[in-house]
Short mmCIF file of C-alpha atoms in Angstrom, two decimals:
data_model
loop_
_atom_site.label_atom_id
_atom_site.label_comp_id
_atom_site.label_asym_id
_atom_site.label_seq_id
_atom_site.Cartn_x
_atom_site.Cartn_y
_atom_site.Cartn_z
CA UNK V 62 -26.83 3.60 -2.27
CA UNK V 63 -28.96 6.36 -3.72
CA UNK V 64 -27.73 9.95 -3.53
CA UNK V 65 -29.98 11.91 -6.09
CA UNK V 66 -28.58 15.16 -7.24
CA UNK V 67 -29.18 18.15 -5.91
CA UNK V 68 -28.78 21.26 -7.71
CA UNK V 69 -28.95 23.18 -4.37
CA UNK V 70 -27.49 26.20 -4.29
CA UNK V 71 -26.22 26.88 -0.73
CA UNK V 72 -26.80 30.11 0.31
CA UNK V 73 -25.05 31.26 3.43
CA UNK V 74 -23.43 34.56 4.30
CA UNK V 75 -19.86 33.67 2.50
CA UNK V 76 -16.54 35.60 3.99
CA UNK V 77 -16.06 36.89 0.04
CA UNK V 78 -18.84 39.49 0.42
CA UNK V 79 -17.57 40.13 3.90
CA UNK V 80 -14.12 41.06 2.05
CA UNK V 81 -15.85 43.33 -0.27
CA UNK V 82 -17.25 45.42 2.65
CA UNK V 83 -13.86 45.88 4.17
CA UNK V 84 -12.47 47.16 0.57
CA UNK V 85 -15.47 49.67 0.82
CA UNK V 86 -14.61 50.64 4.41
CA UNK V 87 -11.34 51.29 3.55
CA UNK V 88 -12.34 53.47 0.15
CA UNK V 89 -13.99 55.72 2.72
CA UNK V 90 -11.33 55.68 5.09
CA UNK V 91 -13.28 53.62 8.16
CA UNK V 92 -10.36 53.56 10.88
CA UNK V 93 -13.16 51.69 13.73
CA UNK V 94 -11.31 49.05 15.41
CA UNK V 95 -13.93 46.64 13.56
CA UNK V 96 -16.36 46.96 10.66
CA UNK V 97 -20.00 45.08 11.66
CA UNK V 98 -20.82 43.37 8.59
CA UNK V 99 -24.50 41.41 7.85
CA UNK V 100 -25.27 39.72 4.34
CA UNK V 101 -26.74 36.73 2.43
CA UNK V 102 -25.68 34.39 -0.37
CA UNK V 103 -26.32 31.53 -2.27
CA UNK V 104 -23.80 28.95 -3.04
CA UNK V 105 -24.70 26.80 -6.22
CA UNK V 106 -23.53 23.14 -7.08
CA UNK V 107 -21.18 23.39 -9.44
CA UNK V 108 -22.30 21.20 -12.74
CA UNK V 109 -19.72 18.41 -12.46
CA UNK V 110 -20.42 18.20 -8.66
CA UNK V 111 -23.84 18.20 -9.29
CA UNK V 112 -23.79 15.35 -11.68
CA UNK V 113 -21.26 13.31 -9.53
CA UNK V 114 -24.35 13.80 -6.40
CA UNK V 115 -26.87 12.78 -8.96
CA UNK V 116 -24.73 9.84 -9.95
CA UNK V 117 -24.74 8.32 -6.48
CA UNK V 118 -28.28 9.41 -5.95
CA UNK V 119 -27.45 11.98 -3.30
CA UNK V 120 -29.51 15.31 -2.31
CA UNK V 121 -29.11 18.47 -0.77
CA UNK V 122 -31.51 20.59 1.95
CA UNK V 123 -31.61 23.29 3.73
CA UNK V 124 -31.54 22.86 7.68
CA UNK V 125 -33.89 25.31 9.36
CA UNK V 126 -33.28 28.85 9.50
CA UNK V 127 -32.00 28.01 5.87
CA UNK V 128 -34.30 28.16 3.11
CA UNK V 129 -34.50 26.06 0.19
CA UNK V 130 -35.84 28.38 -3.35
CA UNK V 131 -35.59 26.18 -6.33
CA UNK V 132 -32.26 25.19 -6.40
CA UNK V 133 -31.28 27.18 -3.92
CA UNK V 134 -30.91 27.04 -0.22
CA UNK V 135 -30.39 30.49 1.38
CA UNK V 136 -28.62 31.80 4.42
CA UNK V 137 -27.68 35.13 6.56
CA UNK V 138 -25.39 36.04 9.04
CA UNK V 139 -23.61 38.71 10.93
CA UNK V 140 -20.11 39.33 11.95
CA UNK V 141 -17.21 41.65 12.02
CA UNK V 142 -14.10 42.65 9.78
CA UNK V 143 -10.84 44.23 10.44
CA UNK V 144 -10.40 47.23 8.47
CA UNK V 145 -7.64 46.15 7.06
CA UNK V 146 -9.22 42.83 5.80
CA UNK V 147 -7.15 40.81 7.70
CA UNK V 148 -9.19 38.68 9.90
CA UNK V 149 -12.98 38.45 10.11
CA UNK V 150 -15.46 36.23 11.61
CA UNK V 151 -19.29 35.49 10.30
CA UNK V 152 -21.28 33.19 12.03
CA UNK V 153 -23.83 31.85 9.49
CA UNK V 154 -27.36 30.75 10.39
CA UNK V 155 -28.62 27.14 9.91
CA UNK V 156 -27.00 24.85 7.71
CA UNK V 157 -27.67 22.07 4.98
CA UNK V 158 -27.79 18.34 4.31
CA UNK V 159 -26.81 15.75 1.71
CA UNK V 160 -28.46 12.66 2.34
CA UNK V 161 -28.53 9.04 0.52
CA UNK V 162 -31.40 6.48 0.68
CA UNK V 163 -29.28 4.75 3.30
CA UNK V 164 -26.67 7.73 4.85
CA UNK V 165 -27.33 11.67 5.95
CA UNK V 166 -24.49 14.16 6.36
CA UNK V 167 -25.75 17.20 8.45
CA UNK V 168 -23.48 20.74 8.00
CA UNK V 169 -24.12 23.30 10.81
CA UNK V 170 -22.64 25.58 12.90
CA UNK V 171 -21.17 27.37 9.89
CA UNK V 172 -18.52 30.22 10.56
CA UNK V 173 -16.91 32.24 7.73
CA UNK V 174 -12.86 32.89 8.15
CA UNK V 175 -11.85 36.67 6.23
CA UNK V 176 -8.07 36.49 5.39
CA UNK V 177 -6.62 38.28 2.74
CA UNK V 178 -6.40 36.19 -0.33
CA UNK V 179 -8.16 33.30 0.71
CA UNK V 180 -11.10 32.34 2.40
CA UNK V 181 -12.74 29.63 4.53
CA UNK V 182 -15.36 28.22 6.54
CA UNK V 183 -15.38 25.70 9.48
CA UNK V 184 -18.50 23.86 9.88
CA UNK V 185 -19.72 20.81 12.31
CA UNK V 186 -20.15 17.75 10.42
CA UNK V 187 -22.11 15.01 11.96
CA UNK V 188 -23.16 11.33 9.76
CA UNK V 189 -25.99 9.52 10.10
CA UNK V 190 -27.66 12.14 13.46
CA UNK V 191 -23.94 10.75 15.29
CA UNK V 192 -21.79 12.98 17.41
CA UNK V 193 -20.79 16.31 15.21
CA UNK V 194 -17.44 17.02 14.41
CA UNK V 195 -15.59 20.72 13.86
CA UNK V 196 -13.71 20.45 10.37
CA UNK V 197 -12.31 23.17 7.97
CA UNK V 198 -14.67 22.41 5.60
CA UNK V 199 -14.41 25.12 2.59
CA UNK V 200 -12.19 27.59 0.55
CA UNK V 201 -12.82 30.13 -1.44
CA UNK V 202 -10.40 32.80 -3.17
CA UNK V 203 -10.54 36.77 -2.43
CA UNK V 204 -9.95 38.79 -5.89
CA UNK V 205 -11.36 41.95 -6.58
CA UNK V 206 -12.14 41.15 -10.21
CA UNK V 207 -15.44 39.76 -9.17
CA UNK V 208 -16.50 42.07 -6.53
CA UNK V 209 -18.64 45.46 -6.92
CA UNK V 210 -18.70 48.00 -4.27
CA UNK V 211 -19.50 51.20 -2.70
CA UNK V 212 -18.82 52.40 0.20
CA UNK V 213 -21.57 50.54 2.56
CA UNK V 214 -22.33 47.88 0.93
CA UNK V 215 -20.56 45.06 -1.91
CA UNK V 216 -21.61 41.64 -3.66
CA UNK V 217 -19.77 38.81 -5.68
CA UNK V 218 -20.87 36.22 -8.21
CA UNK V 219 -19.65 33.30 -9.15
CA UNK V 220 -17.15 32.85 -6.68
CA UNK V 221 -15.73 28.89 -6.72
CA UNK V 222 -15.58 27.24 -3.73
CA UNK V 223 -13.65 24.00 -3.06
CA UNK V 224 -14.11 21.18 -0.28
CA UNK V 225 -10.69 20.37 2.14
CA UNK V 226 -9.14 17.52 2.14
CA UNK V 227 -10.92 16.62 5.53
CA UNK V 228 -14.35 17.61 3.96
CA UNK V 229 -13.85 15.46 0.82
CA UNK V 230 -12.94 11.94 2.86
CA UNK V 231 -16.16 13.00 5.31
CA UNK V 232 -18.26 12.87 1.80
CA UNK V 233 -16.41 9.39 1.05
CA UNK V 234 -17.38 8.36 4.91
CA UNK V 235 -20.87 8.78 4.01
CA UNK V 236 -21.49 7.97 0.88
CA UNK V 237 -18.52 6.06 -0.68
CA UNK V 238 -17.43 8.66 -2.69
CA UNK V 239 -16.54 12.65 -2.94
CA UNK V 240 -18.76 15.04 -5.16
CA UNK V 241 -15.36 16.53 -6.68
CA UNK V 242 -11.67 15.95 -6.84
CA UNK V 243 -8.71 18.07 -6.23
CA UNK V 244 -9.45 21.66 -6.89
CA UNK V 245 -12.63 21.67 -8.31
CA UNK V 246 -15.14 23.66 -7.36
CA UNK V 247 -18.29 22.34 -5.41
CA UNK V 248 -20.49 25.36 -5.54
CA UNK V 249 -20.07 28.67 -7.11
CA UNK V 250 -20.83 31.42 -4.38
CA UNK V 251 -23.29 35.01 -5.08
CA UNK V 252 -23.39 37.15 -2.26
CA UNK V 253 -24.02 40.54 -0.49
CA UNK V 254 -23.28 42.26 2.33
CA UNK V 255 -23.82 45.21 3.97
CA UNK V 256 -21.84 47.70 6.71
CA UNK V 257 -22.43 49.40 9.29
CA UNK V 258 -21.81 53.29 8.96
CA UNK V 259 -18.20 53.86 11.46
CA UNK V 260 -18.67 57.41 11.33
CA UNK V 261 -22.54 56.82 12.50
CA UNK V 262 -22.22 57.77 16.00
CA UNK V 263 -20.52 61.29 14.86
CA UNK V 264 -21.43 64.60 15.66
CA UNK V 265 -21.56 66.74 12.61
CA UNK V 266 -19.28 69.99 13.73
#
């Protein structure tokens, strides 16, 4: 079984920038009953993941409206944010794929999850084009010690992100093995984001 490494860097609108555009809102006082939030990212293979892909011979794409850049594969999305930061939804646009000389494992349907302190994203997981399955597929911690904002707009770098449980044993479904074990991180995450004015729609007195 081949699975040849794939430096891909994921890029999908990531709940973490999402966060960062709440803090903003609430620097300027936003009190709508939700933000409107739109951003990018890119999520890069960590190095030991990376190697443990290129080990098995695995690689990593971009599914269409995703891009692929080098070792990157871009994505956007739009969503909403309490105010308070805590709950938010993104849907993210297209998706990605690992794939094997012999297996595939196709990620779509990718939907950010804001809480406060933690992150995540649920995705549909389907092996070898067979029926797709909902999963909690990724986590990713909310700190402010890597975010920079102002009051429309914020970005994060180098964000780690970590499989589930349940996303791990779908890797070892597909391709006998997971890229990472435990807590460590399969992509680092960059992203920005941008908000929608709330006070936008106000008459100046």
């Amino acid at each position: 079984m081949k699975i040849f490494s794939s430096k891909g860097r994921l890029a999908f609108i990531a709940g973490a920038a999402m966060v960062t555009l709440g803090v903003a809102a609430a620097q300027v006082g936003a009190f709508a009953p939700t933000l409107q939030l739109r951003g990018e990212g890119t999520y890069c293979l960590a190095p030991d993941a990376a190697s443990a892909l290129k080990a098995h011979g695995v690689t990593l794409e971009a599914i269409a409206p995703a891009t692929v850049n080098g070792d990157c594969v871009a994505m956007s999305g739009a969503g909403t944010l309490a105010p308070d930061l805590s709950s938010g939804e993104v849907p993210i646009k297209g998706g990605m794929r690992f794939s094997s000389a012999l297996h595939r494992l196709d990620i779509t349907n990718l939907h950010a999850h804001v809480g406060i302190g933690e992150g995540s994203n649920t995705a549909d997981v389907a092996q070898d084009g067979g029926p797709a399955t909902n999963i909690d597929f990724i986590h990713w911690p909310v700190s402010l010690s890597n975010i920079s904002m102002t009051p429309t707009s914020g970005s994060i770098t180098h964000n780690p992100v970590t499989l589930t449980p349940g996303a791990a044993q779908v890797f070892t479904n597909a391709f006998g093995t997971s890229p990472t074990a435990g807590s460590e991180p399969l992509f680092y995450f960059d992203g920005k984001a941008k908000l929608s004015n709330p006070f936008s729609g106000l008459t100046t007195p």
